[in-house]
mmCIF file of N, CA and C in Angstrom:
data_model
loop_
_atom_site.group_PDB
_atom_site.id
_atom_site.type_symbol
_atom_site.label_atom_id
_atom_site.label_comp_id
_atom_site.label_asym_id
_atom_site.label_seq_id
_atom_site.Cartn_x
_atom_site.Cartn_y
_atom_site.Cartn_z
ATOM 1 N N MET J 1 5.049 18.062 -16.532
ATOM 2 C CA MET J 1 5.505 16.751 -16.109
ATOM 3 C C MET J 1 4.459 15.708 -16.502
ATOM 4 N N ASN J 2 4.917 14.601 -17.016
ATOM 5 C CA ASN J 2 4.046 13.508 -17.404
ATOM 6 C C ASN J 2 4.018 12.469 -16.280
ATOM 7 N N ILE J 3 2.868 12.305 -15.645
ATOM 8 C CA ILE J 3 2.748 11.361 -14.533
ATOM 9 C C ILE J 3 2.358 9.998 -15.095
ATOM 10 N N GLN J 4 3.265 9.029 -14.928
ATOM 11 C CA GLN J 4 3.029 7.685 -15.443
ATOM 12 C C GLN J 4 2.789 6.666 -14.353
ATOM 13 N N THR J 5 3.318 6.929 -13.154
ATOM 14 C CA THR J 5 3.200 5.963 -12.052
ATOM 15 C C THR J 5 2.814 6.697 -10.775
ATOM 16 N N ILE J 6 1.738 6.223 -10.148
ATOM 17 C CA ILE J 6 1.270 6.800 -8.882
ATOM 18 C C ILE J 6 1.414 5.737 -7.803
ATOM 19 N N LEU J 7 2.190 6.048 -6.765
ATOM 20 C CA LEU J 7 2.372 5.142 -5.628
ATOM 21 C C LEU J 7 1.351 5.493 -4.554
ATOM 22 N N VAL J 8 0.638 4.476 -4.071
ATOM 23 C CA VAL J 8 -0.389 4.681 -3.045
ATOM 24 C C VAL J 8 -0.092 3.775 -1.853
ATOM 25 N N PRO J 9 0.627 4.297 -0.839
ATOM 26 C CA PRO J 9 0.855 3.503 0.371
ATOM 27 C C PRO J 9 -0.447 3.383 1.149
ATOM 28 N N LEU J 10 -0.774 2.171 1.581
ATOM 29 C CA LEU J 10 -2.026 1.917 2.280
ATOM 30 C C LEU J 10 -1.766 1.214 3.603
ATOM 31 N N ASP J 11 -2.671 1.465 4.565
ATOM 32 C CA ASP J 11 -2.618 0.713 5.817
ATOM 33 C C ASP J 11 -3.739 -0.324 5.878
ATOM 34 N N LEU J 12 -4.524 -0.401 4.805
ATOM 35 C CA LEU J 12 -5.645 -1.338 4.643
ATOM 36 C C LEU J 12 -6.803 -1.043 5.581
ATOM 37 N N GLY J 13 -6.801 0.151 6.181
ATOM 38 C CA GLY J 13 -7.903 0.562 7.045
ATOM 39 C C GLY J 13 -8.962 1.331 6.268
ATOM 40 N N GLU J 14 -9.879 1.974 7.001
ATOM 41 C CA GLU J 14 -10.989 2.712 6.383
ATOM 42 C C GLU J 14 -10.539 3.798 5.420
ATOM 43 N N CYS J 15 -9.510 4.544 5.780
ATOM 44 C CA CYS J 15 -9.032 5.636 4.924
ATOM 45 C C CYS J 15 -8.461 5.123 3.611
ATOM 46 N N SER J 16 -8.058 3.863 3.593
ATOM 47 C CA SER J 16 -7.491 3.279 2.371
ATOM 48 C C SER J 16 -8.527 3.224 1.255
ATOM 49 N N VAL J 17 -9.788 3.057 1.618
ATOM 50 C CA VAL J 17 -10.849 2.990 0.616
ATOM 51 C C VAL J 17 -10.931 4.312 -0.132
ATOM 52 N N ASP J 18 -10.971 5.407 0.589
ATOM 53 C CA ASP J 18 -11.114 6.728 -0.018
ATOM 54 C C ASP J 18 -9.916 7.090 -0.885
ATOM 55 N N VAL J 19 -8.711 6.920 -0.350
ATOM 56 C CA VAL J 19 -7.529 7.307 -1.124
ATOM 57 C C VAL J 19 -7.367 6.421 -2.349
ATOM 58 N N THR J 20 -7.739 5.157 -2.259
ATOM 59 C CA THR J 20 -7.637 4.262 -3.408
ATOM 60 C C THR J 20 -8.618 4.676 -4.497
ATOM 61 N N GLU J 21 -9.834 5.019 -4.107
ATOM 62 C CA GLU J 21 -10.826 5.476 -5.091
ATOM 63 C C GLU J 21 -10.360 6.748 -5.787
ATOM 64 N N ARG J 22 -9.862 7.702 -5.009
ATOM 65 C CA ARG J 22 -9.400 8.970 -5.585
ATOM 66 C C ARG J 22 -8.176 8.761 -6.481
ATOM 67 N N ALA J 23 -7.278 7.887 -6.046
ATOM 68 C CA ALA J 23 -6.094 7.601 -6.860
ATOM 69 C C ALA J 23 -6.501 6.920 -8.168
ATOM 70 N N GLY J 24 -7.517 6.055 -8.107
ATOM 71 C CA GLY J 24 -8.005 5.396 -9.315
ATOM 72 C C GLY J 24 -8.578 6.380 -10.309
ATOM 73 N N VAL J 25 -9.346 7.346 -9.833
ATOM 74 C CA VAL J 25 -9.926 8.364 -10.708
ATOM 75 C C VAL J 25 -8.814 9.176 -11.374
ATOM 76 N N LEU J 26 -7.841 9.612 -10.573
ATOM 77 C CA LEU J 26 -6.743 10.403 -11.117
ATOM 78 C C LEU J 26 -5.913 9.580 -12.114
ATOM 79 N N ALA J 27 -5.607 8.344 -11.752
ATOM 80 C CA ALA J 27 -4.803 7.485 -12.627
ATOM 81 C C ALA J 27 -5.516 7.254 -13.955
ATOM 82 N N ASN J 28 -6.835 7.065 -13.911
ATOM 83 C CA ASN J 28 -7.592 6.893 -15.156
ATOM 84 C C ASN J 28 -7.480 8.125 -16.036
ATOM 85 N N LYS J 29 -7.628 9.309 -15.432
ATOM 86 C CA LYS J 29 -7.543 10.554 -16.204
ATOM 87 C C LYS J 29 -6.160 10.751 -16.812
ATOM 88 N N LEU J 30 -5.135 10.342 -16.071
ATOM 89 C CA LEU J 30 -3.760 10.537 -16.525
ATOM 90 C C LEU J 30 -3.218 9.345 -17.319
ATOM 91 N N ARG J 31 -4.008 8.277 -17.361
ATOM 92 C CA ARG J 31 -3.563 7.015 -17.977
ATOM 93 C C ARG J 31 -2.264 6.528 -17.321
ATOM 94 N N ALA J 32 -2.241 6.616 -16.001
ATOM 95 C CA ALA J 32 -1.066 6.228 -15.220
ATOM 96 C C ALA J 32 -1.297 4.865 -14.563
ATOM 97 N N GLU J 33 -0.210 4.216 -14.233
ATOM 98 C CA GLU J 33 -0.276 2.959 -13.490
ATOM 99 C C GLU J 33 -0.354 3.282 -12.003
ATOM 100 N N LEU J 34 -1.158 2.510 -11.275
ATOM 101 C CA LEU J 34 -1.215 2.622 -9.817
ATOM 102 C C LEU J 34 -0.367 1.519 -9.211
ATOM 103 N N VAL J 35 0.396 1.877 -8.194
ATOM 104 C CA VAL J 35 1.151 0.891 -7.428
ATOM 105 C C VAL J 35 0.658 0.999 -5.991
ATOM 106 N N LEU J 36 -0.047 -0.032 -5.530
ATOM 107 C CA LEU J 36 -0.528 -0.063 -4.153
ATOM 108 C C LEU J 36 0.553 -0.701 -3.287
ATOM 109 N N LEU J 37 0.883 -0.055 -2.181
ATOM 110 C CA LEU J 37 1.977 -0.500 -1.319
ATOM 111 C C LEU J 37 1.494 -0.681 0.108
ATOM 112 N N TYR J 38 1.902 -1.788 0.709
ATOM 113 C CA TYR J 38 1.697 -1.997 2.148
ATOM 114 C C TYR J 38 3.067 -2.250 2.756
ATOM 115 N N VAL J 39 3.379 -1.533 3.829
ATOM 116 C CA VAL J 39 4.645 -1.743 4.524
ATOM 117 C C VAL J 39 4.352 -2.442 5.842
ATOM 118 N N ALA J 40 4.891 -3.644 5.985
ATOM 119 C CA ALA J 40 4.730 -4.414 7.216
ATOM 120 C C ALA J 40 5.827 -3.982 8.178
ATOM 121 N N ASP J 41 5.455 -3.159 9.130
ATOM 122 C CA ASP J 41 6.390 -2.659 10.134
ATOM 123 C C ASP J 41 6.312 -3.606 11.327
ATOM 124 N N LEU J 42 7.285 -4.489 11.437
ATOM 125 C CA LEU J 42 7.275 -5.511 12.483
ATOM 126 C C LEU J 42 7.515 -4.902 13.855
ATOM 127 N N PRO J 43 6.963 -5.507 14.896
ATOM 128 C CA PRO J 43 7.190 -5.006 16.253
ATOM 129 C C PRO J 43 8.688 -5.003 16.591
ATOM 130 N N PRO J 44 9.129 -4.045 17.426
ATOM 131 C CA PRO J 44 10.542 -3.987 17.792
ATOM 132 C C PRO J 44 11.029 -5.327 18.337
ATOM 133 N N GLY J 45 12.207 -5.721 17.916
ATOM 134 C CA GLY J 45 12.795 -6.970 18.385
ATOM 135 C C GLY J 45 12.329 -8.195 17.629
ATOM 136 N N THR J 46 11.432 -7.994 16.657
ATOM 137 C CA THR J 46 10.936 -9.127 15.881
ATOM 138 C C THR J 46 11.762 -9.254 14.617
ATOM 139 N N ASP J 47 12.287 -10.411 14.401
ATOM 140 C CA ASP J 47 13.051 -10.691 13.193
ATOM 141 C C ASP J 47 12.086 -11.230 12.143
ATOM 142 N N PRO J 48 12.080 -10.648 10.915
ATOM 143 C CA PRO J 48 11.150 -11.125 9.886
ATOM 144 C C PRO J 48 11.306 -12.612 9.576
ATOM 145 N N ALA J 49 12.468 -13.177 9.887
ATOM 146 C CA ALA J 49 12.690 -14.592 9.587
ATOM 147 C C ALA J 49 12.308 -15.500 10.759
ATOM 148 N N SER J 50 11.916 -14.919 11.905
ATOM 149 C CA SER J 50 11.577 -15.772 13.044
ATOM 150 C C SER J 50 10.324 -16.582 12.731
ATOM 151 N N MET J 51 10.302 -17.777 13.231
ATOM 152 C CA MET J 51 9.224 -18.704 12.882
ATOM 153 C C MET J 51 8.011 -18.515 13.784
ATOM 154 N N ILE J 52 6.841 -18.575 13.179
ATOM 155 C CA ILE J 52 5.588 -18.599 13.913
ATOM 156 C C ILE J 52 4.800 -19.789 13.399
ATOM 157 N N GLN J 53 3.719 -20.098 14.044
ATOM 158 C CA GLN J 53 2.925 -21.220 13.585
ATOM 159 C C GLN J 53 1.485 -20.788 13.335
ATOM 160 N N PRO J 54 1.248 -20.110 12.196
ATOM 161 C CA PRO J 54 -0.127 -19.771 11.865
ATOM 162 C C PRO J 54 -0.911 -21.041 11.590
ATOM 163 N N LEU J 55 -2.211 -20.913 11.536
ATOM 164 C CA LEU J 55 -3.098 -22.061 11.451
ATOM 165 C C LEU J 55 -2.672 -23.150 10.465
ATOM 166 N N ALA J 56 -2.399 -22.772 9.214
ATOM 167 C CA ALA J 56 -2.205 -23.791 8.193
ATOM 168 C C ALA J 56 -0.754 -24.210 7.989
ATOM 169 N N SER J 57 0.195 -23.386 8.368
ATOM 170 C CA SER J 57 1.570 -23.697 8.001
ATOM 171 C C SER J 57 2.540 -23.413 9.139
ATOM 172 N N PRO J 58 3.061 -24.465 9.768
ATOM 173 C CA PRO J 58 4.007 -24.263 10.863
ATOM 174 C C PRO J 58 5.403 -23.874 10.381
ATOM 175 N N THR J 59 5.607 -23.722 9.070
ATOM 176 C CA THR J 59 6.943 -23.423 8.565
ATOM 177 C C THR J 59 7.076 -22.008 8.012
ATOM 178 N N ARG J 60 6.055 -21.178 8.135
ATOM 179 C CA ARG J 60 6.143 -19.808 7.607
ATOM 180 C C ARG J 60 6.737 -18.872 8.643
ATOM 181 N N SER J 61 7.522 -17.916 8.163
ATOM 182 C CA SER J 61 8.109 -16.915 9.048
ATOM 183 C C SER J 61 7.102 -15.800 9.304
ATOM 184 N N VAL J 62 7.402 -14.964 10.290
ATOM 185 C CA VAL J 62 6.555 -13.812 10.587
ATOM 186 C C VAL J 62 6.439 -12.943 9.339
ATOM 187 N N GLY J 63 7.579 -12.685 8.709
ATOM 188 C CA GLY J 63 7.579 -11.838 7.516
ATOM 189 C C GLY J 63 6.729 -12.394 6.397
ATOM 190 N N THR J 64 6.828 -13.696 6.156
ATOM 191 C CA THR J 64 6.040 -14.335 5.098
ATOM 192 C C THR J 64 4.558 -14.297 5.430
ATOM 193 N N PHE J 65 4.222 -14.573 6.672
ATOM 194 C CA PHE J 65 2.822 -14.554 7.101
ATOM 195 C C PHE J 65 2.227 -13.162 6.912
ATOM 196 N N LEU J 66 2.935 -12.116 7.386
ATOM 197 C CA LEU J 66 2.437 -10.745 7.241
ATOM 198 C C LEU J 66 2.336 -10.348 5.771
ATOM 199 N N ALA J 67 3.330 -10.723 4.973
ATOM 200 C CA ALA J 67 3.307 -10.387 3.548
ATOM 201 C C ALA J 67 2.119 -11.040 2.859
ATOM 202 N N ASP J 68 1.830 -12.291 3.201
ATOM 203 C CA ASP J 68 0.686 -12.984 2.602
ATOM 204 C C ASP J 68 -0.629 -12.296 2.955
ATOM 205 N N GLN J 69 -0.781 -11.929 4.206
ATOM 206 C CA GLN J 69 -2.015 -11.270 4.643
ATOM 207 C C GLN J 69 -2.163 -9.893 3.988
ATOM 208 N N ALA J 70 -1.062 -9.156 3.926
ATOM 209 C CA ALA J 70 -1.095 -7.828 3.305
ATOM 210 C C ALA J 70 -1.393 -7.935 1.815
ATOM 211 N N ALA J 71 -0.802 -8.918 1.153
ATOM 212 C CA ALA J 71 -1.041 -9.099 -0.290
ATOM 213 C C ALA J 71 -2.516 -9.371 -0.559
ATOM 214 N N LYS J 72 -3.143 -10.171 0.289
ATOM 215 C CA LYS J 72 -4.582 -10.445 0.130
ATOM 216 C C LYS J 72 -5.389 -9.155 0.298
ATOM 217 N N GLY J 73 -5.021 -8.334 1.281
ATOM 218 C CA GLY J 73 -5.716 -7.072 1.496
ATOM 219 C C GLY J 73 -5.548 -6.118 0.317
ATOM 220 N N LEU J 74 -4.334 -6.017 -0.203
ATOM 221 C CA LEU J 74 -4.085 -5.149 -1.354
ATOM 222 C C LEU J 74 -4.865 -5.619 -2.572
ATOM 223 N N GLU J 75 -4.928 -6.925 -2.771
ATOM 224 C CA GLU J 75 -5.647 -7.471 -3.930
ATOM 225 C C GLU J 75 -7.134 -7.128 -3.872
ATOM 226 N N ARG J 76 -7.697 -7.051 -2.669
ATOM 227 C CA ARG J 76 -9.115 -6.660 -2.545
ATOM 228 C C ARG J 76 -9.318 -5.239 -3.069
ATOM 229 N N PHE J 77 -8.378 -4.344 -2.774
ATOM 230 C CA PHE J 77 -8.462 -2.971 -3.288
ATOM 231 C C PHE J 77 -8.229 -2.950 -4.793
ATOM 232 N N ALA J 78 -7.291 -3.748 -5.261
ATOM 233 C CA ALA J 78 -6.924 -3.755 -6.679
ATOM 234 C C ALA J 78 -8.032 -4.317 -7.566
ATOM 235 N N GLU J 79 -8.813 -5.272 -7.058
ATOM 236 C CA GLU J 79 -9.855 -5.921 -7.869
ATOM 237 C C GLU J 79 -10.809 -4.917 -8.486
ATOM 238 N N GLY J 80 -11.339 -4.015 -7.680
ATOM 239 C CA GLY J 80 -12.290 -3.026 -8.188
ATOM 240 C C GLY J 80 -11.657 -2.097 -9.213
ATOM 241 N N LEU J 81 -10.427 -1.706 -8.953
ATOM 242 C CA LEU J 81 -9.730 -0.830 -9.891
ATOM 243 C C LEU J 81 -9.498 -1.535 -11.220
ATOM 244 N N ARG J 82 -9.128 -2.787 -11.153
ATOM 245 C CA ARG J 82 -8.887 -3.547 -12.383
ATOM 246 C C ARG J 82 -10.173 -3.745 -13.179
ATOM 247 N N ARG J 83 -11.287 -3.920 -12.472
ATOM 248 C CA ARG J 83 -12.581 -4.052 -13.167
ATOM 249 C C ARG J 83 -12.890 -2.800 -13.974
ATOM 250 N N ASP J 84 -12.398 -1.666 -13.493
ATOM 251 C CA ASP J 84 -12.596 -0.394 -14.198
ATOM 252 C C ASP J 84 -11.529 -0.158 -15.267
ATOM 253 N N GLY J 85 -10.684 -1.157 -15.499
ATOM 254 C CA GLY J 85 -9.675 -1.065 -16.543
ATOM 255 C C GLY J 85 -8.375 -0.415 -16.123
ATOM 256 N N GLN J 86 -8.189 -0.227 -14.827
ATOM 257 C CA GLN J 86 -6.992 0.439 -14.311
ATOM 258 C C GLN J 86 -5.828 -0.547 -14.199
ATOM 259 N N ALA J 87 -4.642 -0.113 -14.631
ATOM 260 C CA ALA J 87 -3.424 -0.899 -14.438
ATOM 261 C C ALA J 87 -2.986 -0.742 -12.983
ATOM 262 N N VAL J 88 -2.885 -1.865 -12.266
ATOM 263 C CA VAL J 88 -2.563 -1.828 -10.840
ATOM 264 C C VAL J 88 -1.519 -2.899 -10.522
ATOM 265 N N ARG J 89 -0.534 -2.492 -9.726
ATOM 266 C CA ARG J 89 0.453 -3.421 -9.184
ATOM 267 C C ARG J 89 0.359 -3.360 -7.672
ATOM 268 N N CYS J 90 0.540 -4.487 -7.014
ATOM 269 C CA CYS J 90 0.513 -4.541 -5.555
ATOM 270 C C CYS J 90 1.875 -4.962 -5.036
ATOM 271 N N LEU J 91 2.389 -4.230 -4.056
ATOM 272 C CA LEU J 91 3.689 -4.536 -3.468
ATOM 273 C C LEU J 91 3.583 -4.566 -1.954
ATOM 274 N N VAL J 92 4.315 -5.473 -1.338
ATOM 275 C CA VAL J 92 4.436 -5.535 0.117
ATOM 276 C C VAL J 92 5.916 -5.435 0.445
ATOM 277 N N ARG J 93 6.246 -4.555 1.375
ATOM 278 C CA ARG J 93 7.624 -4.375 1.806
ATOM 279 C C ARG J 93 7.675 -4.471 3.326
ATOM 280 N N HIS J 94 8.847 -4.807 3.855
ATOM 281 C CA HIS J 94 9.062 -4.872 5.307
ATOM 282 C C HIS J 94 9.934 -3.710 5.738
ATOM 283 N N GLY J 95 9.737 -3.268 6.972
ATOM 284 C CA GLY J 95 10.583 -2.219 7.529
ATOM 285 C C GLY J 95 9.773 -1.067 8.058
ATOM 286 N N SER J 96 10.464 0.005 8.390
ATOM 287 C CA SER J 96 9.815 1.226 8.858
ATOM 288 C C SER J 96 9.135 1.886 7.662
ATOM 289 N N CYS J 97 7.979 2.443 7.907
ATOM 290 C CA CYS J 97 7.144 2.945 6.808
ATOM 291 C C CYS J 97 7.814 4.001 5.936
ATOM 292 N N ALA J 98 8.274 5.091 6.533
ATOM 293 C CA ALA J 98 8.805 6.195 5.716
ATOM 294 C C ALA J 98 9.984 5.760 4.843
ATOM 295 N N PRO J 99 11.004 5.093 5.395
ATOM 296 C CA PRO J 99 12.109 4.665 4.524
ATOM 297 C C PRO J 99 11.664 3.659 3.459
ATOM 298 N N ALA J 100 10.741 2.777 3.814
ATOM 299 C CA ALA J 100 10.264 1.782 2.834
ATOM 300 C C ALA J 100 9.494 2.462 1.701
ATOM 301 N N ILE J 101 8.705 3.475 2.034
ATOM 302 C CA ILE J 101 7.974 4.215 0.998
ATOM 303 C C ILE J 101 8.966 4.928 0.079
ATOM 304 N N LEU J 102 9.958 5.562 0.663
ATOM 305 C CA LEU J 102 10.949 6.282 -0.150
ATOM 306 C C LEU J 102 11.734 5.331 -1.061
ATOM 307 N N ARG J 103 12.102 4.167 -0.541
ATOM 308 C CA ARG J 103 12.796 3.174 -1.381
ATOM 309 C C ARG J 103 11.903 2.724 -2.528
ATOM 310 N N THR J 104 10.611 2.557 -2.238
ATOM 311 C CA THR J 104 9.678 2.098 -3.264
ATOM 312 C C THR J 104 9.453 3.171 -4.320
ATOM 313 N N VAL J 105 9.440 4.431 -3.931
ATOM 314 C CA VAL J 105 9.339 5.535 -4.900
ATOM 315 C C VAL J 105 10.451 5.383 -5.932
ATOM 316 N N GLU J 106 11.663 5.165 -5.457
ATOM 317 C CA GLU J 106 12.811 4.992 -6.359
ATOM 318 C C GLU J 106 12.677 3.716 -7.189
ATOM 319 N N GLU J 107 12.310 2.635 -6.537
ATOM 320 C CA GLU J 107 12.212 1.326 -7.190
ATOM 321 C C GLU J 107 11.233 1.327 -8.364
ATOM 322 N N VAL J 108 10.061 1.914 -8.161
ATOM 323 C CA VAL J 108 9.026 1.870 -9.205
ATOM 324 C C VAL J 108 9.038 3.114 -10.094
ATOM 325 N N GLY J 109 9.872 4.078 -9.761
ATOM 326 C CA GLY J 109 9.916 5.313 -10.539
ATOM 327 C C GLY J 109 8.639 6.116 -10.413
ATOM 328 N N ALA J 110 8.111 6.196 -9.189
ATOM 329 C CA ALA J 110 6.852 6.907 -8.967
ATOM 330 C C ALA J 110 7.003 8.395 -9.234
ATOM 331 N N ASP J 111 6.033 8.937 -9.958
ATOM 332 C CA ASP J 111 5.999 10.365 -10.249
ATOM 333 C C ASP J 111 5.164 11.124 -9.226
ATOM 334 N N LEU J 112 4.310 10.389 -8.508
ATOM 335 C CA LEU J 112 3.394 10.998 -7.547
ATOM 336 C C LEU J 112 3.111 9.972 -6.454
ATOM 337 N N VAL J 113 2.994 10.454 -5.213
ATOM 338 C CA VAL J 113 2.614 9.600 -4.087
ATOM 339 C C VAL J 113 1.326 10.166 -3.508
ATOM 340 N N MET J 114 0.298 9.314 -3.386
ATOM 341 C CA MET J 114 -0.976 9.729 -2.781
ATOM 342 C C MET J 114 -1.177 8.924 -1.503
ATOM 343 N N MET J 115 -1.443 9.645 -0.404
ATOM 344 C CA MET J 115 -1.637 8.990 0.885
ATOM 345 C C MET J 115 -2.867 9.557 1.577
ATOM 346 N N GLY J 116 -3.545 8.710 2.338
ATOM 347 C CA GLY J 116 -4.675 9.141 3.143
ATOM 348 C C GLY J 116 -4.199 9.851 4.398
ATOM 349 N N THR J 117 -5.145 10.478 5.108
ATOM 350 C CA THR J 117 -4.799 11.237 6.307
ATOM 351 C C THR J 117 -5.359 10.618 7.581
ATOM 352 N N HIS J 118 -5.845 9.397 7.530
ATOM 353 C CA HIS J 118 -6.435 8.733 8.694
ATOM 354 C C HIS J 118 -7.623 9.507 9.250
ATOM 355 N N GLY J 119 -8.317 10.234 8.392
ATOM 356 C CA GLY J 119 -9.531 10.917 8.801
ATOM 357 C C GLY J 119 -9.310 12.126 9.686
ATOM 358 N N ARG J 120 -8.114 12.666 9.711
ATOM 359 C CA ARG J 120 -7.856 13.845 10.536
ATOM 360 C C ARG J 120 -8.624 15.039 9.992
ATOM 361 N N LYS J 121 -9.089 15.890 10.908
ATOM 362 C CA LYS J 121 -9.840 17.081 10.520
ATOM 363 C C LYS J 121 -9.288 18.278 11.282
ATOM 364 N N GLY J 122 -9.634 19.445 10.813
ATOM 365 C CA GLY J 122 -9.293 20.680 11.516
ATOM 366 C C GLY J 122 -7.796 20.877 11.679
ATOM 367 N N LEU J 123 -7.398 21.277 12.884
ATOM 368 C CA LEU J 123 -6.003 21.596 13.180
ATOM 369 C C LEU J 123 -5.095 20.396 12.989
ATOM 370 N N LYS J 124 -5.550 19.211 13.372
ATOM 371 C CA LYS J 124 -4.731 18.008 13.208
ATOM 372 C C LYS J 124 -4.369 17.793 11.736
ATOM 373 N N ARG J 125 -5.337 18.066 10.830
ATOM 374 C CA ARG J 125 -5.080 17.890 9.399
ATOM 375 C C ARG J 125 -4.088 18.933 8.892
ATOM 376 N N VAL J 126 -4.242 20.175 9.352
ATOM 377 C CA VAL J 126 -3.348 21.246 8.941
ATOM 378 C C VAL J 126 -1.929 20.926 9.376
ATOM 379 N N LEU J 127 -1.777 20.456 10.614
ATOM 380 C CA LEU J 127 -0.449 20.139 11.148
ATOM 381 C C LEU J 127 0.156 18.939 10.447
ATOM 382 N N LEU J 128 -0.672 18.017 9.962
ATOM 383 C CA LEU J 128 -0.157 16.857 9.246
ATOM 384 C C LEU J 128 0.532 17.304 7.982
#
């Protein structure tokens, strides 16, 4: 199988650093494109179109505000990879994580998905 696209769902936490570095190394070896994904899972009962008033813009929706913040976080991860010559795309999606990841696999034609384990060790890691 020829791996051309690697999808890397991130939560932008500490584990994201490790999985992004490892995905970058693998993508370089395979000459594959990396697609970094953040899924904004809104709190129950929150409509992505509902209005909030963040500091600078009283007209942005919750969904737009979260997408903007997530995009900035993804770009921080992508910068280092791009400096190393890696092809990287950043995507932000809304919804529940698992279905959004699966939809994105189809959308981008991902051949491989790499995800971190949130630092689980021992039995917790095995069960994951």
